[in-house]
Amino acid sequence: MCGIVGYIGKENALKAVVEGLEKLEYRGYDSAGVAYKKGEDILICKEKGRVSDLKLCILDTDSSLAIGHTRWATHGEPNKRNAHPHCSMNGRFVIVHNGIIENYQKLKFEYLSEYSFISETDTEIIVNLIEHFSISLTTEEAIRKTMSLLEGSYACLILDQNDLEHIYCMKDKSPLLIGRGKSAVCFASDITGLIGYAEEYMPLEDKTFGVISKEGIYLQDIIGIAIENKFQKIAVQKEEIDKQTYDHFMLKEIYEQPMMVRNLIHHYFSKEEVNVSSKLIHHIRQSDKINFVACGSSMYASYFAKYYMEKLCGIPCEVFCASELVYSTPLISKRPFFIFFSQSGETADLIAVIKKIKKQRFPILTITNTIESSMVRLSDYYLNIYAGKEIAVASTKAYTAMIVTSAILARAVSKTKTNLKSNLKAVSLAMEKVLENKEVCKGIAKEIIDQKDAFYIGRGIDYWTSLEASLKLKEIAYIHTEAFSSGELKHGPIALITKNTPVLAIITQEGTNRITRSNLEETASRGAKTYVIASKGLSTPKDDVIIPNVAHYLSPLVSVLVVQLIAYYAAVLKHNDVDKPKNLAKSVTVE
Ligand code: G6P
């Protein structure tokens, strides 16, 4: 979702900002813009479309100070007028903003009746409020006064035409990092945007205000108390955000999964013992119910976590969709434990729930790929899924890494010893075998791309994989796809089957093999074109994709690679933008 970048330093600021925006492209956006110092003026360049479109209008321009933005439309359609940066009515202030101001209409009515507006954005209200207050206050005071009035979320960078030696920043709820390099200070919405220009970073706390110049970084809280600069080293390597020889990041990330499993074994096991904090294990063991909270693929991964925890540890569990939980309070048990799953650690719906849970003082663990994230800062415990940076919007390796990490956590909490380590090694080898078989997946993709609908079916574990399979196909191939528990077909969905509707069954569990096949047969009798993805031990010669046998509870780690590849090739064959699908964002920082 919206990305912000800022640079002040000795190198070409405009080049640094455009490069930063390119690194943030993966977050998802529909327009982009920059504002930069040119002589004694601030110039703005913005376009609907890609960051590459910007490059044409700013070619060869040098500047010592610049800010930039990629916009994912919330207020107002994606066009040049609504793209950031936005300028105040009299031209004094320029702003880029990530977030949503909930009370912008009220503020406009109360303070800005004399002002005229160009865009439909809430952002234009912020920049005009600053200008309005600056008539009687200093810039710092005007920004802090504006902060005190805003409700909602924001991470903003601001330039003042009367002082071109500083970048101002303010932040509440939306993420903003400040980076420090040998010759520069820079900003970005996530660490990826800082790579190449900063060696250290510091995530800004909510309600932080800052003034940055070449000489230094001066941060304050909303009432003006100085905040200490606490920088830490950037651990992400440049190679991690490089596509290398792959056509797309998604394909690279699909291929990284066998290695990811081995990495997780390396990080969490010493011999046969699992290294997870004993305090965390103790805390989970004390609980009478584990509540899993997540969104999207991470929520589908948490179904497996529930399964492992219940089966291995005997603790009742429930999975909640974060965007629902924010507005409804379920029955809470006496000793609940909350586990959040998030690749980015910045999903706004999840942050809203964490804050709500935190107020009630319930223990919180976040399982994430981003340990420098807001969610980790708000949690009592965190576990790293060590998937490495995931750039493609559609999650692949982070999803499987969450499942592996949950199995490891359940093994640590359980008092029963299992041979998880060797089973996981077998999974990484089985994953490699599936990847060798990618042409079969491509063949299936070719057959389904022109269909209006497609359905995935399965039961139990295989049903949860079907949910993820269907999400992948929707996200990047734009095919209307649903997942059904195969037993539910005859209670409604079977009415949707017409001639050649693709129905793909996932079969990796002995107990449900026979019945899922019967249900698939029922769709074939009504004209469906059926496909079977089955584990070797349960397969028949007619099955379309046969995957190696692994421990039955880890089979989703292998079957899911097949459906990831089907979705990937369907998107490629349809000439879709695989890594940056339309309307979607990697980091969903608005509720
Ligand atoms: C977006 C992404 C999905 C992701 C979901 C949850 O919708 O496109 O790939 O699963 O957010 O994100 P999180 O970072 O919390 O795992």
PDB file of C-alpha atoms and ligand atoms in Angstrom, residues 1 26-27 293-300 341-348 350 367-368 370 375 390 392-396 398-399 402 468 471-472 475 581 584-588, ligand 1:
ATOM      1  CA  MET A   1       0.000   0.000   0.000  1.00  0.00           C
ATOM      2  CA  TYR A  26       5.993  -4.286  -4.388  1.00  0.00           C
ATOM      3  CA  ARG A  27       3.729  -2.798  -1.710  1.00  0.00           C
ATOM      4  CA  VAL A 293      -5.558 -13.726  14.408  1.00  0.00           C
ATOM      5  CA  ALA A 294      -4.502 -12.985  10.823  1.00  0.00           C
ATOM      6  CA  CYS A 295      -5.591 -11.872   7.337  1.00  0.00           C
ATOM      7  CA  GLY A 296      -5.325 -13.343   3.842  1.00  0.00           C
ATOM      8  CA  SER A 297      -2.764 -16.097   3.293  1.00  0.00           C
ATOM      9  CA  SER A 298      -1.518 -15.691   6.843  1.00  0.00           C
ATOM     10  CA  MET A 299      -4.993 -16.538   8.104  1.00  0.00           C
ATOM     11  CA  TYR A 300      -5.055 -19.673   5.970  1.00  0.00           C
ATOM     12  CA  PHE A 341       0.435 -14.168  12.017  1.00  0.00           C
ATOM     13  CA  SER A 342       1.668 -11.506   9.622  1.00  0.00           C
ATOM     14  CA  GLN A 343       4.268 -11.534   6.893  1.00  0.00           C
ATOM     15  CA  SER A 344       4.691  -7.755   6.952  1.00  0.00           C
ATOM     16  CA  GLY A 345       3.936  -7.111  10.607  1.00  0.00           C
ATOM     17  CA  GLU A 346       2.252  -3.892   9.472  1.00  0.00           C
ATOM     18  CA  THR A 347      -1.283  -4.943   8.507  1.00  0.00           C
ATOM     19  CA  ALA A 348      -3.566  -2.220   9.891  1.00  0.00           C
ATOM     20  CA  LEU A 350      -4.030  -6.670  12.877  1.00  0.00           C
ATOM     21  CA  ILE A 367       4.796 -14.791  14.179  1.00  0.00           C
ATOM     22  CA  THR A 368       6.237 -12.707  11.352  1.00  0.00           C
ATOM     23  CA  THR A 370       9.519  -8.658   9.698  1.00  0.00           C
ATOM     24  CA  MET A 375       3.387  -5.637  15.416  1.00  0.00           C
ATOM     25  CA  GLU A 390       9.059 -11.511   0.144  1.00  0.00           C
ATOM     26  CA  ALA A 392       5.708 -10.531  -4.830  1.00  0.00           C
ATOM     27  CA  VAL A 393       2.334  -9.357  -3.555  1.00  0.00           C
ATOM     28  CA  ALA A 394       0.949 -12.901  -3.571  1.00  0.00           C
ATOM     29  CA  SER A 395       2.493 -14.649  -0.598  1.00  0.00           C
ATOM     30  CA  THR A 396       4.205 -18.004  -1.175  1.00  0.00           C
ATOM     31  CA  ALA A 398       6.020 -16.635   3.868  1.00  0.00           C
ATOM     32  CA  TYR A 399       2.843 -18.752   3.911  1.00  0.00           C
ATOM     33  CA  MET A 402       4.403 -19.755   8.848  1.00  0.00           C
ATOM     34  CA  GLU A 468      -5.007 -20.733  -0.236  1.00  0.00           C
ATOM     35  CA  LEU A 471      -6.837 -17.112  -3.187  1.00  0.00           C
ATOM     36  CA  LYS A 472      -3.671 -17.399  -5.297  1.00  0.00           C
ATOM     37  CA  GLU A 475      -5.040 -12.653  -6.742  1.00  0.00           C
ATOM     38  CA  PRO A 581      -1.457  -7.629  -9.344  1.00  0.00           C
ATOM     39  CA  LEU A 584      -3.751  -5.402  -4.412  1.00  0.00           C
ATOM     40  CA  ALA A 585      -1.069  -4.344  -1.987  1.00  0.00           C
ATOM     41  CA  LYS A 586       1.625  -6.255  -0.163  1.00  0.00           C
ATOM     42  CA  SER A 587       1.437  -4.311   3.026  1.00  0.00           C
ATOM     43  CA  VAL A 588      -2.147  -3.351   3.836  1.00  0.00           C
TER      44      VAL A 588
HETATM   45  C1  G6P B   1      -2.357  -8.645   1.672  1.00  0.00           C
HETATM   46  C2  G6P B   1      -1.398  -9.470   0.838  1.00  0.00           C
HETATM   47  C3  G6P B   1      -1.570 -10.943   1.156  1.00  0.00           C
HETATM   48  C4  G6P B   1      -1.380 -11.167   2.651  1.00  0.00           C
HETATM   49  C5  G6P B   1      -2.310 -10.285   3.477  1.00  0.00           C
HETATM   50  C6  G6P B   1      -1.941 -10.317   4.953  1.00  0.00           C
HETATM   51  O1  G6P B   1      -3.664  -8.874   1.290  1.00  0.00           O
HETATM   52  O2  G6P B   1      -1.639  -9.233  -0.532  1.00  0.00           O
HETATM   53  O3  G6P B   1      -0.579 -11.666   0.443  1.00  0.00           O
HETATM   54  O4  G6P B   1      -1.621 -12.510   2.940  1.00  0.00           O
HETATM   55  O5  G6P B   1      -2.193  -8.928   3.062  1.00  0.00           O
HETATM   56  O6  G6P B   1      -0.692  -9.688   5.109  1.00  0.00           O
HETATM   57  P1  G6P B   1       0.305  -9.937   6.307  1.00  0.00           P
HETATM   58  O7  G6P B   1       1.495  -9.076   5.999  1.00  0.00           O
HETATM   59  O8  G6P B   1      -0.407  -9.493   7.555  1.00  0.00           O
HETATM   60  O9  G6P B   1       0.637 -11.387   6.340  1.00  0.00           O
END
